[in-house]
Tab-separated table of C-alpha atoms in Angstrom:
chain	number	residue	atom	x	y	z
A	481	UNK	CA	-21.479	31.764	-2.684
A	482	UNK	CA	-19.669	31.483	-5.945
A	483	UNK	CA	-21.935	32.349	-8.946
A	484	UNK	CA	-22.491	29.954	-11.808
A	485	UNK	CA	-24.433	28.928	-15.014
A	486	UNK	CA	-24.429	26.554	-17.672
A	487	UNK	CA	-23.993	26.353	-21.266
A	488	UNK	CA	-24.490	24.070	-24.426
A	489	UNK	CA	-21.497	23.725	-27.026
A	490	UNK	CA	-22.442	21.135	-29.641
A	491	UNK	CA	-24.376	18.187	-28.072
A	492	UNK	CA	-22.516	18.307	-24.498
A	493	UNK	CA	-23.171	20.933	-21.747
A	494	UNK	CA	-20.524	22.891	-20.022
A	495	UNK	CA	-20.807	24.539	-16.447
A	496	UNK	CA	-18.853	27.544	-15.116
A	497	UNK	CA	-18.479	29.551	-12.180
A	498	UNK	CA	-16.385	32.444	-10.518
A	499	UNK	CA	-13.426	31.708	-8.138
A	500	UNK	CA	-10.753	33.865	-6.512
A	501	UNK	CA	-7.296	33.704	-7.851
A	502	UNK	CA	-4.103	34.134	-5.583
A	503	UNK	CA	-4.664	38.050	-5.938
A	504	UNK	CA	-8.192	37.957	-4.678
A	505	UNK	CA	-9.851	38.707	-8.126
A	506	UNK	CA	-12.539	36.820	-9.498
A	507	UNK	CA	-11.836	34.668	-12.647
A	508	UNK	CA	-14.252	32.082	-14.527
A	509	UNK	CA	-13.464	28.601	-14.690
A	510	UNK	CA	-15.532	26.219	-17.093
A	511	UNK	CA	-15.592	22.715	-16.933
A	512	UNK	CA	-17.399	19.795	-19.197
A	513	UNK	CA	-20.606	18.405	-18.097
A	514	UNK	CA	-22.752	15.692	-19.679
A	515	UNK	CA	-25.193	15.791	-22.728
A	516	UNK	CA	-27.718	16.329	-19.812
A	517	UNK	CA	-28.664	19.505	-18.821
A	518	UNK	CA	-29.794	18.751	-15.588
A	519	UNK	CA	-27.057	16.450	-14.824
A	520	UNK	CA	-24.658	19.325	-15.711
A	521	UNK	CA	-26.601	21.658	-13.216
A	522	UNK	CA	-26.135	19.234	-10.473
A	523	UNK	CA	-22.325	19.034	-11.186
A	524	UNK	CA	-22.295	22.939	-10.979
A	525	UNK	CA	-24.004	22.822	-7.540
A	526	UNK	CA	-21.660	20.051	-6.413
A	527	UNK	CA	-18.653	22.081	-7.698
A	528	UNK	CA	-19.543	25.323	-6.088
A	529	UNK	CA	-20.384	23.593	-2.696
A	530	UNK	CA	-16.666	21.893	-2.984
A	531	UNK	CA	-15.284	25.393	-3.586
A	532	UNK	CA	-16.820	26.920	-0.656
A	533	UNK	CA	-15.850	24.527	1.508
A	534	UNK	CA	-12.302	24.401	0.611
A	535	UNK	CA	-12.147	28.543	0.578
A	536	UNK	CA	-13.557	28.172	4.143
A	537	UNK	CA	-10.528	25.502	4.908
A	538	UNK	CA	-8.303	27.738	3.285
A	539	UNK	CA	-8.364	31.050	5.515
A	540	UNK	CA	-5.802	30.643	7.902
A	541	UNK	CA	-7.905	31.101	10.918
A	542	UNK	CA	-9.654	27.862	10.189
A	543	UNK	CA	-6.434	25.550	9.073
A	544	UNK	CA	-5.527	22.794	11.535
A	545	UNK	CA	-2.587	21.187	12.401
A	546	UNK	CA	-3.410	18.276	10.603
A	547	UNK	CA	-4.582	20.182	7.349
A	548	UNK	CA	-1.230	21.953	7.639
A	549	UNK	CA	0.601	18.764	7.779
A	550	UNK	CA	-0.944	17.684	4.361
A	551	UNK	CA	-0.459	20.773	2.769
A	552	UNK	CA	3.298	20.631	3.364
A	553	UNK	CA	3.647	16.869	2.455
A	554	UNK	CA	2.384	17.798	-1.145
A	555	UNK	CA	3.578	21.071	-1.470
A	556	UNK	CA	7.259	20.938	-0.134
A	557	UNK	CA	8.119	17.304	0.930
A	558	UNK	CA	6.942	15.388	-2.218
A	559	UNK	CA	8.453	17.809	-5.050
A	560	UNK	CA	11.547	17.581	-3.043
A	561	UNK	CA	14.783	15.917	-2.998
A	562	UNK	CA	14.267	13.587	-0.208
A	563	UNK	CA	14.730	10.075	-0.382
A	564	UNK	CA	11.550	7.772	-0.891
A	565	UNK	CA	11.983	5.713	2.267
A	566	UNK	CA	12.348	9.404	4.274
A	567	UNK	CA	9.126	10.477	2.282
A	568	UNK	CA	7.332	7.388	3.510
A	569	UNK	CA	8.605	7.773	6.966
A	570	UNK	CA	7.299	11.549	7.003
A	571	UNK	CA	3.654	10.517	5.823
A	572	UNK	CA	3.384	7.952	8.295
A	573	UNK	CA	4.547	10.218	11.028
A	574	UNK	CA	1.970	13.087	10.037
A	575	UNK	CA	-0.862	10.428	9.786
A	576	UNK	CA	0.342	9.401	13.342
A	577	UNK	CA	0.082	13.357	14.265
A	578	UNK	CA	-3.024	13.670	12.812
A	579	UNK	CA	-4.752	10.750	14.876
A	580	UNK	CA	-4.108	12.713	17.895
A	581	UNK	CA	-6.052	15.420	19.423
A	582	UNK	CA	-3.333	17.854	18.734
A	583	UNK	CA	-3.859	17.177	14.924
A	584	UNK	CA	-7.280	18.801	15.208
A	585	UNK	CA	-6.558	22.012	16.670
A	586	UNK	CA	-6.382	25.194	14.790
A	587	UNK	CA	-2.794	26.130	13.854
A	588	UNK	CA	-3.071	29.513	15.214
A	589	UNK	CA	-4.287	28.170	18.639
A	590	UNK	CA	-1.107	26.153	18.648
A	591	UNK	CA	1.408	27.157	21.631
A	592	UNK	CA	4.946	25.833	22.505
A	593	UNK	CA	3.263	24.514	25.711
A	594	UNK	CA	0.886	22.215	23.311
A	595	UNK	CA	3.754	20.784	21.653
A	596	UNK	CA	5.990	20.408	24.416
A	597	UNK	CA	2.947	18.312	26.307
A	598	UNK	CA	2.736	16.106	23.050
A	599	UNK	CA	6.431	15.655	22.733
A	600	UNK	CA	6.357	14.553	26.296
A	601	UNK	CA	3.656	12.392	25.675
A	602	UNK	CA	5.435	10.515	22.936
A	603	UNK	CA	8.842	10.450	24.979
A	604	UNK	CA	7.386	9.594	28.464
A	605	UNK	CA	4.182	7.551	27.302
A	606	UNK	CA	0.808	8.084	28.927
A	607	UNK	CA	-2.914	7.792	28.668
A	608	UNK	CA	-4.301	7.879	25.287
A	609	UNK	CA	-7.725	9.924	24.701
A	610	UNK	CA	-9.230	6.591	24.581
A	611	UNK	CA	-8.362	5.507	27.901
A	612	UNK	CA	-5.439	3.125	26.814
A	613	UNK	CA	-1.941	3.371	27.787
A	614	UNK	CA	0.817	4.492	25.143
A	615	UNK	CA	4.254	3.001	25.651
A	616	UNK	CA	7.458	5.656	25.239
A	617	UNK	CA	8.502	5.448	21.651
A	618	UNK	CA	12.290	5.410	20.933
A	619	UNK	CA	14.766	8.131	20.551
A	620	UNK	CA	15.047	7.471	16.571
A	621	UNK	CA	11.377	7.508	16.193
A	622	UNK	CA	11.326	10.877	18.620
A	623	UNK	CA	13.679	12.320	16.247
A	624	UNK	CA	11.317	11.620	13.114
A	625	UNK	CA	8.199	13.216	14.809
A	626	UNK	CA	10.369	16.109	15.685
A	627	UNK	CA	11.881	16.594	12.322
A	628	UNK	CA	7.940	16.401	11.101
A	629	UNK	CA	6.761	19.051	13.205
A	630	UNK	CA	9.717	21.425	12.911
A	631	UNK	CA	9.958	21.203	9.089
A	632	UNK	CA	5.979	21.640	8.864
A	633	UNK	CA	5.560	24.793	11.371
A	634	UNK	CA	8.726	26.398	9.440
A	635	UNK	CA	6.675	25.831	6.286
A	636	UNK	CA	3.761	27.379	8.107
A	637	UNK	CA	5.559	30.466	8.913
A	638	UNK	CA	7.048	30.671	5.523
A	639	UNK	CA	6.273	30.687	2.515
A	640	UNK	CA	2.759	30.090	3.759
A	641	UNK	CA	2.483	32.686	6.316
A	642	UNK	CA	-0.305	30.849	8.031
A	643	UNK	CA	1.386	31.947	11.471
A	644	UNK	CA	4.323	34.748	12.177
A	645	UNK	CA	6.604	32.481	14.227
A	646	UNK	CA	7.663	28.953	14.953
A	647	UNK	CA	6.587	27.719	18.408
A	648	UNK	CA	8.552	24.298	17.647
A	649	UNK	CA	11.534	26.401	18.085
A	650	UNK	CA	10.813	26.688	21.828
A	651	UNK	CA	10.083	22.686	22.455
A	652	UNK	CA	12.764	20.678	23.646
A	653	UNK	CA	13.167	16.772	23.668
A	654	UNK	CA	13.272	15.406	26.961
A	655	UNK	CA	13.673	11.724	27.703
A	656	UNK	CA	13.366	9.598	30.730
A	657	UNK	CA	16.739	9.359	32.910
A	658	UNK	CA	17.772	6.007	33.216
A	659	UNK	CA	19.058	4.457	36.248
A	660	UNK	CA	22.721	3.293	35.790
A	661	UNK	CA	24.343	0.493	38.240
A	662	UNK	CA	27.593	2.308	39.531
A	663	UNK	CA	29.314	-0.609	41.331
A	664	UNK	CA	28.701	-3.813	38.933
A	665	UNK	CA	30.390	-5.061	36.065
A	666	UNK	CA	32.796	-3.289	33.627
A	667	UNK	CA	30.851	-1.833	30.357
A	668	UNK	CA	33.654	-0.477	28.621
A	669	UNK	CA	33.222	-3.104	25.822
A	670	UNK	CA	29.303	-3.250	25.842
A	671	UNK	CA	27.287	-2.012	22.976
A	672	UNK	CA	24.114	-0.478	22.578
A	673	UNK	CA	23.589	-2.163	19.243
A	674	UNK	CA	20.351	-4.294	19.424
A	675	UNK	CA	20.657	-7.923	18.907
A	676	UNK	CA	19.142	-11.271	19.515
A	677	UNK	CA	20.518	-14.227	21.300
A	678	UNK	CA	21.148	-17.666	19.395
A	679	UNK	CA	18.287	-19.043	21.341
A	680	UNK	CA	16.019	-16.590	20.383
A	681	UNK	CA	16.915	-17.074	16.726
A	682	UNK	CA	16.277	-20.552	17.127
A	683	UNK	CA	12.831	-20.020	18.752
A	684	UNK	CA	11.833	-17.827	15.741
A	685	UNK	CA	13.262	-20.188	13.078
A	686	UNK	CA	11.774	-23.370	14.616
A	687	UNK	CA	8.253	-21.164	14.925
A	688	UNK	CA	8.326	-20.019	11.336
A	689	UNK	CA	9.698	-23.430	9.928
A	690	UNK	CA	6.609	-25.004	11.522
A	691	UNK	CA	4.207	-22.869	10.188
A	692	UNK	CA	6.049	-22.994	6.719
A	693	UNK	CA	6.174	-19.302	6.808
A	694	UNK	CA	8.204	-17.586	3.802
A	695	UNK	CA	9.790	-15.276	6.417
A	696	UNK	CA	12.294	-18.189	7.699
A	697	UNK	CA	14.776	-17.759	4.824
A	698	UNK	CA	14.795	-13.628	5.119
A	699	UNK	CA	15.288	-14.018	9.026
A	700	UNK	CA	18.056	-16.502	8.610
A	701	UNK	CA	19.900	-14.066	6.261
A	702	UNK	CA	19.349	-11.278	8.407
A	703	UNK	CA	20.676	-13.057	11.551
A	704	UNK	CA	23.687	-14.331	10.027
A	705	UNK	CA	24.470	-11.031	7.919
A	706	UNK	CA	23.327	-8.255	10.209
A	707	UNK	CA	21.272	-6.754	7.328
A	708	UNK	CA	18.066	-4.952	7.467
A	709	UNK	CA	15.017	-6.807	6.806
A	710	UNK	CA	14.145	-4.616	3.818
A	711	UNK	CA	17.637	-5.012	2.362
A	712	UNK	CA	17.374	-9.148	2.925
A	713	UNK	CA	14.110	-8.938	0.902
A	714	UNK	CA	15.793	-6.726	-2.039
A	715	UNK	CA	18.103	-9.409	-2.499
A	716	UNK	CA	18.694	-11.465	-5.580
A	717	UNK	CA	20.782	-14.406	-6.216
A	718	UNK	CA	23.013	-12.380	-8.599
A	719	UNK	CA	23.915	-10.546	-5.657
A	720	UNK	CA	25.245	-13.554	-3.872
A	721	UNK	CA	28.590	-15.449	-4.099
A	722	UNK	CA	28.183	-18.624	-2.685
A	723	UNK	CA	31.791	-19.955	-3.635
A	724	UNK	CA	33.562	-16.870	-1.828
A	725	UNK	CA	30.790	-16.499	0.459
A	726	UNK	CA	29.934	-12.865	0.372
A	727	UNK	CA	26.632	-10.854	-0.798
A	728	UNK	CA	26.446	-7.503	-2.191
A	729	UNK	CA	23.531	-5.428	-0.873
A	730	UNK	CA	22.460	-2.943	-3.599
A	731	UNK	CA	18.817	-2.305	-2.983
A	732	UNK	CA	16.164	-2.268	-0.169
A	733	UNK	CA	12.374	-3.200	-0.372
A	734	UNK	CA	9.448	-1.379	1.332
A	735	UNK	CA	6.058	-0.805	1.141
A	736	UNK	CA	4.843	3.027	0.144
A	737	UNK	CA	1.604	3.336	1.971
A	738	UNK	CA	0.960	6.744	0.071
A	739	UNK	CA	1.010	5.178	-3.108
A	740	UNK	CA	-0.172	1.417	-1.963
A	741	UNK	CA	2.568	-0.078	-4.156
A	742	UNK	CA	5.435	-2.459	-2.996
A	743	UNK	CA	8.808	-0.616	-4.175
A	744	UNK	CA	12.408	-1.420	-4.826
A	745	UNK	CA	14.835	1.546	-3.689
A	746	UNK	CA	18.528	2.439	-2.486
A	747	UNK	CA	19.547	1.101	0.870
A	748	UNK	CA	19.263	3.817	3.918
A	749	UNK	CA	22.605	5.179	3.231
A	750	UNK	CA	22.484	4.925	-0.516
A	751	UNK	CA	25.638	2.854	-0.830
A	752	UNK	CA	26.593	-0.457	-2.246
A	753	UNK	CA	28.243	-2.550	0.381
A	754	UNK	CA	29.562	-6.238	0.792
A	755	UNK	CA	28.707	-8.528	3.733
A	756	UNK	CA	30.812	-12.186	4.450
A	757	UNK	CA	28.600	-14.769	5.741
A	758	UNK	CA	29.522	-17.789	7.102
A	759	UNK	CA	29.507	-21.890	6.564
A	760	UNK	CA	26.216	-22.017	8.133
A	761	UNK	CA	24.229	-19.479	5.907
A	762	UNK	CA	25.866	-20.998	2.879
A	763	UNK	CA	24.331	-24.066	3.519
A	764	UNK	CA	21.004	-22.730	4.015
A	765	UNK	CA	21.384	-20.624	1.022
A	766	UNK	CA	22.395	-23.485	-1.301
A	767	UNK	CA	19.196	-25.481	-0.005
A	768	UNK	CA	17.012	-22.611	-0.613
A	769	UNK	CA	18.290	-22.102	-4.018
A	770	UNK	CA	17.583	-25.953	-4.705
A	771	UNK	CA	14.380	-25.830	-3.516
A	772	UNK	CA	13.093	-22.886	-5.523
A	773	UNK	CA	14.702	-24.423	-8.596
A	774	UNK	CA	12.339	-27.610	-7.744
A	775	UNK	CA	9.280	-25.416	-6.883
A	776	UNK	CA	9.492	-23.486	-10.149
A	777	UNK	CA	9.972	-26.596	-12.271
A	778	UNK	CA	6.758	-28.339	-10.067
A	779	UNK	CA	4.580	-25.219	-10.233
A	780	UNK	CA	5.457	-24.779	-14.114
A	781	UNK	CA	3.213	-22.066	-15.331
A	782	UNK	CA	1.713	-21.190	-11.995
A	783	UNK	CA	5.038	-20.420	-10.581
A	784	UNK	CA	5.332	-16.604	-9.340
A	785	UNK	CA	8.016	-14.511	-10.708
A	786	UNK	CA	9.131	-11.082	-9.695
A	787	UNK	CA	9.107	-7.887	-11.791
A	788	UNK	CA	9.877	-4.293	-11.252
A	789	UNK	CA	8.361	-1.403	-13.373
A	790	UNK	CA	10.279	2.191	-13.635
A	791	UNK	CA	7.748	4.635	-12.943
A	792	UNK	CA	8.092	8.378	-12.776
A	793	UNK	CA	5.632	10.547	-10.681
A	794	UNK	CA	6.134	14.012	-9.200
A	795	UNK	CA	9.808	14.332	-10.320
A	796	UNK	CA	10.456	11.187	-8.249
A	797	UNK	CA	11.513	7.812	-9.751
A	798	UNK	CA	9.846	4.447	-8.511
A	799	UNK	CA	10.678	1.091	-9.120
A	800	UNK	CA	7.264	-0.633	-8.224
A	801	UNK	CA	7.518	-4.307	-7.556
A	802	UNK	CA	5.064	-7.274	-9.077
A	803	UNK	CA	4.396	-10.887	-8.797
A	804	UNK	CA	2.938	-12.506	-11.700
A	805	UNK	CA	2.365	-15.908	-13.081
A	806	UNK	CA	3.754	-17.317	-16.169
A	807	UNK	CA	0.252	-17.497	-17.502
A	808	UNK	CA	-0.348	-13.880	-17.118
A	809	UNK	CA	0.527	-11.381	-19.878
A	810	UNK	CA	3.830	-9.648	-19.064
A	811	UNK	CA	3.869	-5.920	-19.709
A	812	UNK	CA	6.905	-4.475	-22.258
A	813	UNK	CA	8.168	-2.233	-19.751
A	814	UNK	CA	8.412	-5.185	-17.005
A	815	UNK	CA	11.804	-6.443	-16.039
A	816	UNK	CA	12.333	-9.593	-14.512
A	817	UNK	CA	14.294	-9.968	-11.384
A	818	UNK	CA	14.948	-13.350	-9.115
A	819	UNK	CA	14.679	-12.576	-5.543
A	820	UNK	CA	16.316	-14.972	-3.221
A	821	UNK	CA	12.953	-14.902	-1.128
A	822	UNK	CA	9.348	-14.115	-1.974
A	823	UNK	CA	8.924	-13.030	1.182
A	824	UNK	CA	6.836	-9.565	0.908
A	825	UNK	CA	4.896	-10.708	-2.286
A	826	UNK	CA	3.774	-13.644	-0.619
A	827	UNK	CA	2.482	-11.207	2.259
A	828	UNK	CA	4.614	-12.427	5.445
A	829	UNK	CA	5.030	-9.710	7.998
A	830	UNK	CA	8.231	-9.655	9.733
A	831	UNK	CA	6.321	-7.934	12.734
A	832	UNK	CA	4.693	-11.430	13.340
A	833	UNK	CA	8.342	-12.360	14.438
A	834	UNK	CA	8.718	-8.838	16.532
A	835	UNK	CA	5.663	-10.105	18.462
A	836	UNK	CA	6.972	-13.289	19.044
A	837	UNK	CA	9.826	-12.023	21.028
A	838	UNK	CA	7.694	-9.387	22.513
A	839	UNK	CA	9.914	-6.592	21.313
A	840	UNK	CA	8.690	-2.919	21.212
A	841	UNK	CA	9.303	-2.802	16.999
A	842	UNK	CA	10.769	-4.701	14.326
A	843	UNK	CA	14.115	-2.753	14.417
A	844	UNK	CA	14.844	-4.216	17.978
A	845	UNK	CA	14.578	-7.560	16.509
A	846	UNK	CA	16.368	-7.196	13.118
A	847	UNK	CA	18.529	-4.028	12.952
A	848	UNK	CA	22.110	-5.714	13.788
A	849	UNK	CA	24.454	-3.081	12.244
A	850	UNK	CA	28.112	-4.396	11.148
A	851	UNK	CA	30.966	-1.613	12.200
A	852	UNK	CA	34.103	-3.623	11.192
A	853	UNK	CA	36.063	-3.475	8.239
A	854	UNK	CA	35.764	-6.158	5.293
A	855	UNK	CA	38.404	-8.490	7.037
A	856	UNK	CA	37.150	-8.268	10.270
A	857	UNK	CA	33.876	-9.213	9.295
A	858	UNK	CA	35.096	-11.998	7.217
A	859	UNK	CA	36.860	-13.333	10.328
A	860	UNK	CA	33.488	-12.661	12.400
A	861	UNK	CA	31.769	-14.537	9.871
A	862	UNK	CA	33.877	-17.848	10.186
A	863	UNK	CA	33.590	-17.477	14.196
A	864	UNK	CA	29.972	-17.462	13.895
A	865	UNK	CA	30.156	-20.820	12.759
A	866	UNK	CA	31.876	-21.955	15.690
A	867	UNK	CA	29.268	-20.097	18.257
A	868	UNK	CA	26.192	-21.728	16.628
A	869	UNK	CA	27.930	-24.964	16.243
A	870	UNK	CA	27.261	-25.191	12.771
A	871	UNK	CA	23.472	-25.643	12.911
């Protein structure tokens, strides 16, 4: 048990106790208490108990996979050069791993067989410890789990030296073999890019329109342009050219579960791109802009405006999003940005739309990628009007 004592300096009491430094030598640490000796002694006892507990966990033989993941995120991932989106994805994935029994297993006891069993469970699905059935996750999501486990175990070997070798190097990603129809149809022109039919789109928009859900406009934009939902929510009116019917994708919006903040950031590939759109969407956007102006006039000081604030944390730049009424005091470092939709600030969830269609994840519903040239996309945008009949 660490040794400690209290002493008075001026009107205030201070507590101090000995701890081990990285070399294993005892060094004294002192912390301010209160003006009460008894309260300061309580703080000393609590501090020594916390230290002993952390000291126990810090011993290599006691570290669990979940604890190692937390250390990896704090010491290697967060101070690194990964994008904010990747950081959020890794943090979310680590949280999922910690929920599984393997996350509670001591690091030194984990073998390649344990990890292979867990990876296979993710790939093929199976029964969870609580008895519920888990569905297989997508290949892209699998790659995310694999990246987190490989990176964290590599970190555990070096520089942390918690273990002497990386068991993930023996783990293989195995996927369920799909049956292929050998004698029907011509698949040469088929694509594996997930899309939704116009009937499904109509079903979604009718549902959202009936509910007066603010997700309606973002879904309409996503359908007619192929943008990711975060990119749609990050659009501002100055990004949209209604005369020439194209929009510029500059940013994306996402919720950072680690910081508990809504953030504005770069797009997935960190590139600015231009996307043409059809007459149908042009009319939708014109009506939406008029409606926003109308609501702004009607609501007056009660109307919510969007602002972003530039924040530096741990060597990273974050652009936090805030929605404030005109009656509220606006900090000097807030910059206004007029979004096409207040979807996220109003709390709408694209996942509601996903559940309506019964898709396994939001990406299946919304992520329609454009691979054509600018001229080809312009032609496609015009053709879309004919496909949907101008509705």
